[in-house]
């Protein structure tokens, strides 16, 4: 009966202002404080499904349109729930489902079958038109750097590339490897700003097509190439002077962290520098959120630094710098979601309304992870020797100032054509 959801919400929502309307009538939860949020349900069965398995069914009922947010938006509802205490609302069924998902996740992590390419294709080989609805002009699909605060999404993505390049310190003529090159924006920035030779690798055929087209139109074919390549099978016969990886490590998985850094050490020159940018969470997770695993990033996993650093140490690489960016991804995701929702009709035309609601939930839930669950971005700078990077971090600001001068004369980016 739908009363099971009412009982669950009654245990959870002690503060806030939530109104839920279903076939059985209207119910009010919370102490009336904060932004009002109102939900409508089309049927009792949808309410029962959420009560039994909220980790997955909340998203699915929203996707199917059986639960609608009629005041506020889905982020407001998720934030309201996360602002309250959830532990008292756990049921035996939720605990058993959680344990089953943890066991399944552990087994899946150790399977010898390589699903990396299929997992990447599930998300990144979607229509390029979809990503054009919410990304900036350079199609940066990772956390922007809002420094200074209040700049536009595009400016913040340029600031992210500038900040990473300042830590990478590429020199003219050097060979640079980008692991997970996306739609080519970071590689093009490095090639143009530092006059380096860049190899970008990806497992997404759609990203490969777009990035190659962009590089050709920028006249960078002589010093920039993109390949459909798994990093694990790259030859270390000729090491790279610099390695950069932005937003790819989340797809590696904790059972492969040592393999990842060991391979990076093999590919990096003895005097080389590597910079890795990844989402992190405050403690190791037992399993990925079931909605994210099923619909958005199959095989994905958000690491904690406690899981990453032991693998780095065992690889022989040295940590030279770690920077934590706590809220920049929350700001990025808010910009993406606002742009995506503003282009709702176009998104539905590309796929359908269920897909639109699925992605709206994904963007809102991801934002909530940074605003209410202490997720963050970490950037790690790695070397093989201790004297490669200056002891004083002032060099980062100096490099950024030089790159700002470069950006003033850089030809504008052309819009991607489909």
Tab-separated table of C-alpha atoms in Angstrom:
chain	number	residue	atom	x	y	z
A	1	UNK	CA	0.000	0.000	0.000
A	2	UNK	CA	1.104	3.579	-0.645
A	3	UNK	CA	1.012	4.114	3.114
A	4	UNK	CA	4.484	2.493	3.181
A	5	UNK	CA	5.964	5.532	1.424
A	6	UNK	CA	4.091	7.884	3.728
A	7	UNK	CA	5.520	6.030	6.728
A	8	UNK	CA	9.021	6.210	5.220
A	9	UNK	CA	8.806	9.937	4.501
A	10	UNK	CA	7.419	10.515	7.979
A	11	UNK	CA	10.562	8.952	9.460
A	12	UNK	CA	12.920	10.883	7.182
A	13	UNK	CA	11.548	14.400	6.716
A	14	UNK	CA	11.735	16.134	10.073
A	15	UNK	CA	12.916	19.490	8.684
A	16	UNK	CA	11.773	21.019	5.416
A	17	UNK	CA	8.540	21.563	3.570
A	18	UNK	CA	7.305	18.591	1.514
A	19	UNK	CA	3.830	17.982	0.130
A	20	UNK	CA	3.009	14.626	-1.492
A	21	UNK	CA	-0.207	14.052	-3.437
A	22	UNK	CA	-1.272	10.629	-4.654
A	23	UNK	CA	-4.444	8.653	-5.348
A	24	UNK	CA	-5.083	8.504	-1.602
A	25	UNK	CA	-4.895	12.233	-1.032
A	26	UNK	CA	-2.442	14.828	0.228
A	27	UNK	CA	0.209	14.468	2.934
A	28	UNK	CA	2.518	17.118	4.399
A	29	UNK	CA	5.972	16.430	5.902
A	30	UNK	CA	8.537	18.478	7.777
A	31	UNK	CA	8.433	21.545	9.963
A	32	UNK	CA	7.432	23.939	7.188
A	33	UNK	CA	10.849	25.544	6.879
A	34	UNK	CA	12.876	26.003	3.728
A	35	UNK	CA	11.939	25.922	0.069
A	36	UNK	CA	8.573	24.221	-0.609
A	37	UNK	CA	8.722	20.986	-2.600
A	38	UNK	CA	5.659	19.170	-3.905
A	39	UNK	CA	5.341	15.736	-5.532
A	40	UNK	CA	2.459	14.175	-7.449
A	41	UNK	CA	2.080	10.410	-7.920
A	42	UNK	CA	-0.062	8.836	-10.612
A	43	UNK	CA	-0.589	5.494	-8.848
A	44	UNK	CA	-0.142	3.756	-5.509
A	45	UNK	CA	2.128	1.111	-7.029
A	46	UNK	CA	4.755	3.754	-7.853
A	47	UNK	CA	4.763	4.882	-4.235
A	48	UNK	CA	5.114	1.300	-3.011
A	49	UNK	CA	8.030	0.621	-5.339
A	50	UNK	CA	9.919	3.659	-4.052
A	51	UNK	CA	9.267	2.688	-0.446
A	52	UNK	CA	10.655	-0.806	-1.074
A	53	UNK	CA	13.787	0.264	-3.008
A	54	UNK	CA	14.299	4.045	-2.974
A	55	UNK	CA	17.934	3.835	-4.182
A	56	UNK	CA	16.768	2.685	-7.617
A	57	UNK	CA	13.001	3.132	-7.847
A	58	UNK	CA	12.917	6.827	-7.005
A	59	UNK	CA	14.831	7.509	-10.214
A	60	UNK	CA	12.818	5.014	-12.249
A	61	UNK	CA	9.435	6.373	-11.139
A	62	UNK	CA	10.642	9.888	-11.989
A	63	UNK	CA	11.894	8.676	-15.382
A	64	UNK	CA	8.570	7.007	-16.147
A	65	UNK	CA	6.576	10.095	-15.176
A	66	UNK	CA	4.748	8.259	-12.405
A	67	UNK	CA	6.277	10.707	-9.924
A	68	UNK	CA	6.390	14.380	-10.878
A	69	UNK	CA	7.878	17.354	-9.038
A	70	UNK	CA	5.243	20.065	-9.333
A	71	UNK	CA	6.824	22.624	-6.996
A	72	UNK	CA	10.586	23.050	-6.905
A	73	UNK	CA	12.575	20.565	-8.996
A	74	UNK	CA	14.112	17.134	-8.583
A	75	UNK	CA	17.327	18.595	-7.138
A	76	UNK	CA	15.301	20.414	-4.472
A	77	UNK	CA	13.630	17.143	-3.478
A	78	UNK	CA	16.886	15.180	-3.345
A	79	UNK	CA	18.548	17.953	-1.332
A	80	UNK	CA	15.615	18.045	1.101
A	81	UNK	CA	15.887	14.296	1.696
A	82	UNK	CA	19.682	14.432	2.127
A	83	UNK	CA	19.348	17.316	4.581
A	84	UNK	CA	17.559	14.952	6.949
A	85	UNK	CA	18.747	11.810	8.734
A	86	UNK	CA	18.218	8.646	6.678
A	87	UNK	CA	19.562	5.912	8.948
A	88	UNK	CA	16.398	5.640	11.056
A	89	UNK	CA	14.335	4.929	7.927
A	90	UNK	CA	16.230	1.819	6.797
A	91	UNK	CA	14.114	-1.310	6.484
A	92	UNK	CA	15.125	-4.968	6.395
A	93	UNK	CA	14.324	-5.042	2.668
A	94	UNK	CA	16.567	-2.050	1.962
A	95	UNK	CA	19.406	-3.608	3.934
A	96	UNK	CA	19.128	-6.924	2.085
A	97	UNK	CA	18.991	-5.193	-1.317
A	98	UNK	CA	22.010	-3.132	-0.371
A	99	UNK	CA	23.963	-6.200	0.678
A	100	UNK	CA	23.059	-7.989	-2.563
A	101	UNK	CA	24.282	-5.005	-4.593
A	102	UNK	CA	27.535	-4.874	-2.655
A	103	UNK	CA	28.171	-8.584	-3.294
A	104	UNK	CA	27.315	-8.207	-6.988
A	105	UNK	CA	29.620	-5.194	-7.278
A	106	UNK	CA	32.517	-7.054	-5.653
A	107	UNK	CA	32.061	-10.024	-7.981
A	108	UNK	CA	31.787	-7.811	-11.061
A	109	UNK	CA	34.989	-5.958	-10.180
A	110	UNK	CA	36.972	-9.203	-10.304
A	111	UNK	CA	35.521	-10.656	-13.499
A	112	UNK	CA	38.237	-11.179	-16.121
A	113	UNK	CA	36.006	-10.079	-19.019
A	114	UNK	CA	36.882	-6.567	-20.210
A	115	UNK	CA	33.747	-4.444	-20.676
A	116	UNK	CA	35.562	-1.095	-20.755
A	117	UNK	CA	34.748	-0.236	-24.357
A	118	UNK	CA	31.087	-1.242	-23.998
A	119	UNK	CA	30.776	0.745	-20.765
A	120	UNK	CA	32.297	3.834	-22.366
A	121	UNK	CA	30.082	3.497	-25.444
A	122	UNK	CA	26.957	3.288	-23.246
A	123	UNK	CA	27.468	6.898	-22.190
A	124	UNK	CA	29.876	8.669	-24.539
A	125	UNK	CA	28.607	7.276	-27.833
A	126	UNK	CA	25.247	8.951	-27.394
A	127	UNK	CA	24.286	11.498	-30.028
A	128	UNK	CA	26.731	14.390	-30.206
A	129	UNK	CA	23.703	16.669	-30.463
A	130	UNK	CA	22.731	15.719	-26.920
A	131	UNK	CA	25.994	16.960	-25.399
A	132	UNK	CA	25.784	20.139	-27.458
A	133	UNK	CA	22.620	21.035	-25.535
A	134	UNK	CA	24.409	21.636	-22.240
A	135	UNK	CA	28.207	21.651	-22.586
A	136	UNK	CA	30.299	24.762	-23.236
A	137	UNK	CA	31.715	25.713	-26.636
A	138	UNK	CA	34.724	23.422	-26.175
A	139	UNK	CA	32.636	20.411	-25.098
A	140	UNK	CA	34.411	20.014	-21.773
A	141	UNK	CA	32.618	17.176	-19.971
A	142	UNK	CA	34.409	17.421	-16.633
A	143	UNK	CA	34.510	19.795	-13.671
A	144	UNK	CA	35.103	23.438	-14.540
A	145	UNK	CA	37.205	25.754	-12.380
A	146	UNK	CA	35.226	28.835	-11.303
A	147	UNK	CA	38.178	31.042	-10.515
A	148	UNK	CA	37.358	33.854	-10.128
A	149	UNK	CA	33.804	33.146	-8.896
A	150	UNK	CA	30.960	34.244	-11.122
A	151	UNK	CA	32.600	33.621	-14.480
A	152	UNK	CA	30.677	31.866	-17.256
A	153	UNK	CA	30.723	28.124	-17.834
A	154	UNK	CA	32.968	28.543	-20.874
A	155	UNK	CA	35.382	30.803	-18.980
A	156	UNK	CA	35.472	28.317	-16.093
A	157	UNK	CA	36.280	25.447	-18.453
A	158	UNK	CA	39.107	27.462	-19.965
A	159	UNK	CA	40.320	28.176	-16.422
A	160	UNK	CA	40.283	24.407	-15.733
A	161	UNK	CA	42.454	23.685	-18.769
A	162	UNK	CA	44.760	26.540	-17.843
A	163	UNK	CA	45.096	25.308	-14.243
A	164	UNK	CA	45.923	21.758	-15.321
A	165	UNK	CA	48.363	22.906	-18.014
A	166	UNK	CA	50.121	25.111	-15.437
A	167	UNK	CA	50.729	22.040	-13.264
A	168	UNK	CA	51.696	19.849	-16.225
A	169	UNK	CA	54.368	22.332	-17.372
A	170	UNK	CA	54.723	21.087	-20.981
A	171	UNK	CA	57.729	22.393	-22.923
A	172	UNK	CA	57.924	22.950	-26.707
A	173	UNK	CA	58.671	19.760	-28.634
A	174	UNK	CA	57.758	17.397	-25.815
A	175	UNK	CA	55.532	14.336	-26.279
A	176	UNK	CA	52.275	14.418	-24.315
A	177	UNK	CA	49.800	11.588	-23.732
A	178	UNK	CA	46.188	12.279	-22.778
A	179	UNK	CA	44.413	9.234	-21.327
A	180	UNK	CA	40.720	9.736	-22.020
A	181	UNK	CA	40.832	12.566	-24.538
A	182	UNK	CA	37.100	13.227	-24.826
A	183	UNK	CA	36.172	15.580	-27.646
A	184	UNK	CA	39.721	16.894	-27.929
A	185	UNK	CA	39.555	20.215	-26.109
A	186	UNK	CA	42.362	19.616	-23.605
A	187	UNK	CA	44.687	18.158	-26.232
A	188	UNK	CA	44.105	21.098	-28.560
A	189	UNK	CA	44.754	23.562	-25.739
A	190	UNK	CA	48.071	21.902	-24.895
A	191	UNK	CA	49.166	21.618	-28.521
A	192	UNK	CA	48.452	25.279	-29.204
A	193	UNK	CA	49.641	26.787	-25.920
A	194	UNK	CA	52.889	24.824	-25.521
A	195	UNK	CA	53.775	23.683	-29.062
A	196	UNK	CA	53.880	20.032	-27.985
A	197	UNK	CA	53.111	16.783	-29.789
A	198	UNK	CA	49.952	15.274	-28.286
A	199	UNK	CA	48.509	11.765	-28.517
A	200	UNK	CA	44.965	11.506	-27.209
A	201	UNK	CA	43.382	8.099	-26.616
A	202	UNK	CA	39.734	7.236	-26.079
A	203	UNK	CA	37.448	4.194	-26.162
A	204	UNK	CA	34.531	6.185	-27.593
A	205	UNK	CA	34.119	6.010	-31.364
A	206	UNK	CA	31.855	9.070	-31.335
A	207	UNK	CA	34.390	11.136	-29.400
A	208	UNK	CA	37.151	9.919	-31.705
A	209	UNK	CA	35.217	11.079	-34.769
A	210	UNK	CA	34.488	14.521	-33.318
A	211	UNK	CA	37.989	15.130	-31.931
A	212	UNK	CA	39.713	14.156	-35.175
A	213	UNK	CA	37.431	16.463	-37.129
A	214	UNK	CA	38.093	19.335	-34.736
A	215	UNK	CA	41.875	18.858	-34.854
A	216	UNK	CA	41.869	18.847	-38.645
A	217	UNK	CA	39.833	22.047	-38.810
A	218	UNK	CA	42.220	23.707	-36.328
A	219	UNK	CA	45.184	22.824	-38.552
A	220	UNK	CA	46.755	20.652	-35.857
A	221	UNK	CA	47.167	17.413	-37.794
A	222	UNK	CA	50.971	17.681	-37.672
A	223	UNK	CA	51.197	17.677	-33.859
A	224	UNK	CA	47.955	16.211	-32.598
A	225	UNK	CA	46.496	12.751	-33.156
A	226	UNK	CA	43.627	10.821	-31.587
A	227	UNK	CA	43.421	7.053	-31.406
A	228	UNK	CA	40.824	4.461	-30.382
A	229	UNK	CA	43.111	2.855	-27.840
A	230	UNK	CA	43.032	1.233	-24.400
A	231	UNK	CA	45.804	2.758	-22.287
A	232	UNK	CA	46.759	-0.673	-20.937
A	233	UNK	CA	48.074	-1.767	-24.315
A	234	UNK	CA	50.168	1.282	-25.175
A	235	UNK	CA	53.839	0.622	-25.895
A	236	UNK	CA	56.329	2.038	-23.404
A	237	UNK	CA	59.214	1.773	-25.886
A	238	UNK	CA	59.282	5.564	-26.203
A	239	UNK	CA	58.097	7.189	-22.946
A	240	UNK	CA	56.069	10.385	-22.854
A	241	UNK	CA	57.363	13.603	-21.294
A	242	UNK	CA	53.932	14.487	-19.938
A	243	UNK	CA	50.763	12.510	-19.188
A	244	UNK	CA	47.404	14.104	-18.428
A	245	UNK	CA	44.095	12.464	-17.605
A	246	UNK	CA	40.900	14.406	-16.864
A	247	UNK	CA	37.680	12.680	-15.805
A	248	UNK	CA	38.752	9.216	-16.938
A	249	UNK	CA	39.939	7.633	-13.681
A	250	UNK	CA	36.321	7.207	-12.513
A	251	UNK	CA	36.017	4.413	-15.108
A	252	UNK	CA	39.084	2.426	-13.998
A	253	UNK	CA	37.658	0.623	-10.956
A	254	UNK	CA	39.437	0.001	-7.620
A	255	UNK	CA	40.693	-3.467	-8.525
A	256	UNK	CA	42.661	-1.911	-11.399
A	257	UNK	CA	44.172	1.136	-9.669
A	258	UNK	CA	47.591	-0.454	-9.190
A	259	UNK	CA	47.592	-1.597	-12.832
A	260	UNK	CA	46.660	1.945	-13.944
A	261	UNK	CA	49.471	3.683	-12.073
A	262	UNK	CA	52.017	0.993	-12.875
A	263	UNK	CA	51.243	1.466	-16.568
A	264	UNK	CA	51.428	5.229	-16.181
A	265	UNK	CA	54.866	4.863	-14.594
A	266	UNK	CA	56.001	2.717	-17.536
A	267	UNK	CA	54.756	5.302	-20.038
A	268	UNK	CA	56.221	8.326	-18.248
A	269	UNK	CA	59.761	9.534	-18.897
A	270	UNK	CA	62.102	9.574	-15.885
A	271	UNK	CA	61.962	13.383	-15.913
A	272	UNK	CA	58.286	13.489	-16.796
A	273	UNK	CA	55.219	14.915	-15.060
A	274	UNK	CA	51.702	13.481	-14.860
A	275	UNK	CA	48.541	15.313	-13.755
A	276	UNK	CA	45.359	13.397	-13.013
A	277	UNK	CA	41.974	15.059	-12.371
A	278	UNK	CA	39.171	12.928	-10.909
A	279	UNK	CA	36.000	12.981	-8.846
A	280	UNK	CA	36.553	11.747	-5.300
A	281	UNK	CA	34.396	10.855	-2.343
A	282	UNK	CA	35.222	11.116	1.367
A	283	UNK	CA	35.418	7.367	2.049
A	284	UNK	CA	35.525	4.131	0.026
A	285	UNK	CA	32.105	3.113	-1.296
A	286	UNK	CA	30.826	-0.442	-1.004
A	287	UNK	CA	28.972	-0.147	-4.326
A	288	UNK	CA	28.033	2.431	-6.941
A	289	UNK	CA	24.565	3.964	-6.769
A	290	UNK	CA	22.266	1.467	-8.570
A	291	UNK	CA	20.679	4.121	-10.799
A	292	UNK	CA	24.084	5.381	-11.958
A	293	UNK	CA	25.331	1.821	-12.485
A	294	UNK	CA	22.262	0.709	-14.458
A	295	UNK	CA	21.487	3.748	-16.578
A	296	UNK	CA	24.390	6.212	-16.696
A	297	UNK	CA	27.914	4.862	-16.053
A	298	UNK	CA	27.956	1.048	-15.971
A	299	UNK	CA	31.215	-0.080	-14.434
A	300	UNK	CA	31.968	3.371	-13.029
A	301	UNK	CA	33.282	3.935	-9.514
A	302	UNK	CA	34.135	7.130	-7.611
A	303	UNK	CA	37.363	6.625	-5.621
A	304	UNK	CA	38.465	7.973	-2.284
A	305	UNK	CA	42.027	9.141	-1.792
A	306	UNK	CA	42.452	6.296	0.701
A	307	UNK	CA	42.047	3.885	-2.222
A	308	UNK	CA	44.146	5.843	-4.721
A	309	UNK	CA	47.303	6.713	-2.802
A	310	UNK	CA	48.375	3.140	-1.871
A	311	UNK	CA	48.220	2.217	-5.567
A	312	UNK	CA	50.330	5.261	-6.444
A	313	UNK	CA	52.944	4.339	-3.849
A	314	UNK	CA	53.196	0.747	-5.066
A	315	UNK	CA	53.699	1.920	-8.664
A	316	UNK	CA	56.848	3.813	-7.779
A	317	UNK	CA	55.379	7.191	-8.704
A	318	UNK	CA	55.858	10.121	-6.348
A	319	UNK	CA	53.053	12.458	-5.305
A	320	UNK	CA	54.299	16.006	-5.771
A	321	UNK	CA	51.043	17.906	-5.313
A	322	UNK	CA	47.407	17.226	-4.381
A	323	UNK	CA	44.708	19.877	-4.691
A	324	UNK	CA	41.091	19.473	-3.566
A	325	UNK	CA	38.339	21.424	-5.338
A	326	UNK	CA	35.263	20.895	-3.121
A	327	UNK	CA	32.405	22.770	-4.819
A	328	UNK	CA	33.481	23.546	-8.362
A	329	UNK	CA	31.697	20.489	-9.761
A	330	UNK	CA	28.477	21.464	-7.992
A	331	UNK	CA	28.626	24.797	-9.834
A	332	UNK	CA	29.440	23.014	-13.109
A	333	UNK	CA	26.581	20.546	-12.774
A	334	UNK	CA	24.140	23.325	-11.925
A	335	UNK	CA	25.126	25.150	-15.127
A	336	UNK	CA	24.786	21.944	-17.160
A	337	UNK	CA	21.366	21.123	-15.689
A	338	UNK	CA	20.037	24.627	-16.257
A	339	UNK	CA	21.134	24.508	-19.893
A	340	UNK	CA	19.810	20.968	-20.362
A	341	UNK	CA	16.377	21.801	-18.899
A	342	UNK	CA	16.214	24.988	-20.986
A	343	UNK	CA	16.656	22.766	-24.066
A	344	UNK	CA	14.080	20.182	-22.993
A	345	UNK	CA	12.225	20.140	-26.308
A	346	UNK	CA	15.434	19.535	-28.252
A	347	UNK	CA	16.508	16.732	-25.894
A	348	UNK	CA	13.145	15.000	-26.255
A	349	UNK	CA	13.369	15.350	-30.034
A	350	UNK	CA	16.756	13.586	-30.023
A	351	UNK	CA	15.602	10.746	-27.756
A	352	UNK	CA	12.322	10.897	-25.798
A	353	UNK	CA	10.789	12.299	-22.619
A	354	UNK	CA	11.842	9.334	-20.491
A	355	UNK	CA	15.455	9.868	-21.546
A	356	UNK	CA	15.171	13.572	-20.730
A	357	UNK	CA	13.914	12.834	-17.216
A	358	UNK	CA	16.642	10.215	-16.744
A	359	UNK	CA	19.358	12.760	-17.537
A	360	UNK	CA	17.707	15.481	-15.488
A	361	UNK	CA	17.772	13.096	-12.516
A	362	UNK	CA	21.405	12.180	-13.230
A	363	UNK	CA	22.548	15.806	-13.345
A	364	UNK	CA	20.544	16.749	-10.242
A	365	UNK	CA	21.697	13.712	-8.273
A	366	UNK	CA	25.308	14.358	-9.222
A	367	UNK	CA	25.064	17.973	-8.093
A	368	UNK	CA	23.534	16.839	-4.806
A	369	UNK	CA	26.520	14.520	-4.212
A	370	UNK	CA	28.783	17.588	-4.094
A	371	UNK	CA	26.454	19.855	-2.125
A	372	UNK	CA	25.247	17.276	0.433
A	373	UNK	CA	27.555	14.213	0.393
A	374	UNK	CA	30.998	15.854	0.468
A	375	UNK	CA	32.137	14.656	-2.957
A	376	UNK	CA	34.997	16.695	-4.416
A	377	UNK	CA	37.490	16.942	-7.258
A	378	UNK	CA	41.116	16.057	-6.657
A	379	UNK	CA	44.074	16.834	-8.892
A	380	UNK	CA	47.230	14.802	-8.279
A	381	UNK	CA	50.588	15.732	-9.765
A	382	UNK	CA	52.973	12.758	-10.097
A	383	UNK	CA	56.600	12.292	-11.068
A	384	UNK	CA	59.221	9.530	-10.999
A	385	UNK	CA	61.925	11.742	-9.460
A	386	UNK	CA	61.826	14.190	-6.615
A	387	UNK	CA	63.502	17.195	-8.209
A	388	UNK	CA	61.350	17.556	-11.330
A	389	UNK	CA	58.829	20.006	-9.835
A	390	UNK	CA	59.612	23.189	-7.902
A	391	UNK	CA	59.217	23.103	-4.125
A	392	UNK	CA	57.304	26.361	-4.288
A	393	UNK	CA	53.761	26.327	-5.722
A	394	UNK	CA	54.156	29.889	-7.023
A	395	UNK	CA	55.125	28.402	-10.392
A	396	UNK	CA	51.483	27.416	-10.959
A	397	UNK	CA	50.265	31.008	-10.780
A	398	UNK	CA	53.158	32.185	-12.964
A	399	UNK	CA	52.345	29.560	-15.599
A	400	UNK	CA	48.667	30.504	-15.501
A	401	UNK	CA	49.543	34.160	-16.101
A	402	UNK	CA	51.562	33.172	-19.169
A	403	UNK	CA	48.694	31.019	-20.432
A	404	UNK	CA	46.260	33.884	-19.972
A	405	UNK	CA	48.384	35.905	-22.388
A	406	UNK	CA	48.261	33.002	-24.866
A	407	UNK	CA	44.455	32.816	-24.610
A	408	UNK	CA	44.114	36.466	-25.599
A	409	UNK	CA	45.585	35.677	-29.022
A	410	UNK	CA	44.165	32.176	-29.491
A	411	UNK	CA	41.790	31.884	-32.472
A	412	UNK	CA	38.188	31.280	-31.336
A	413	UNK	CA	36.889	27.723	-31.299
A	414	UNK	CA	34.517	26.727	-34.070
A	415	UNK	CA	31.170	25.141	-33.289
A	416	UNK	CA	31.099	21.396	-33.798
A	417	UNK	CA	29.148	20.409	-36.899
A	418	UNK	CA	27.087	17.215	-36.985
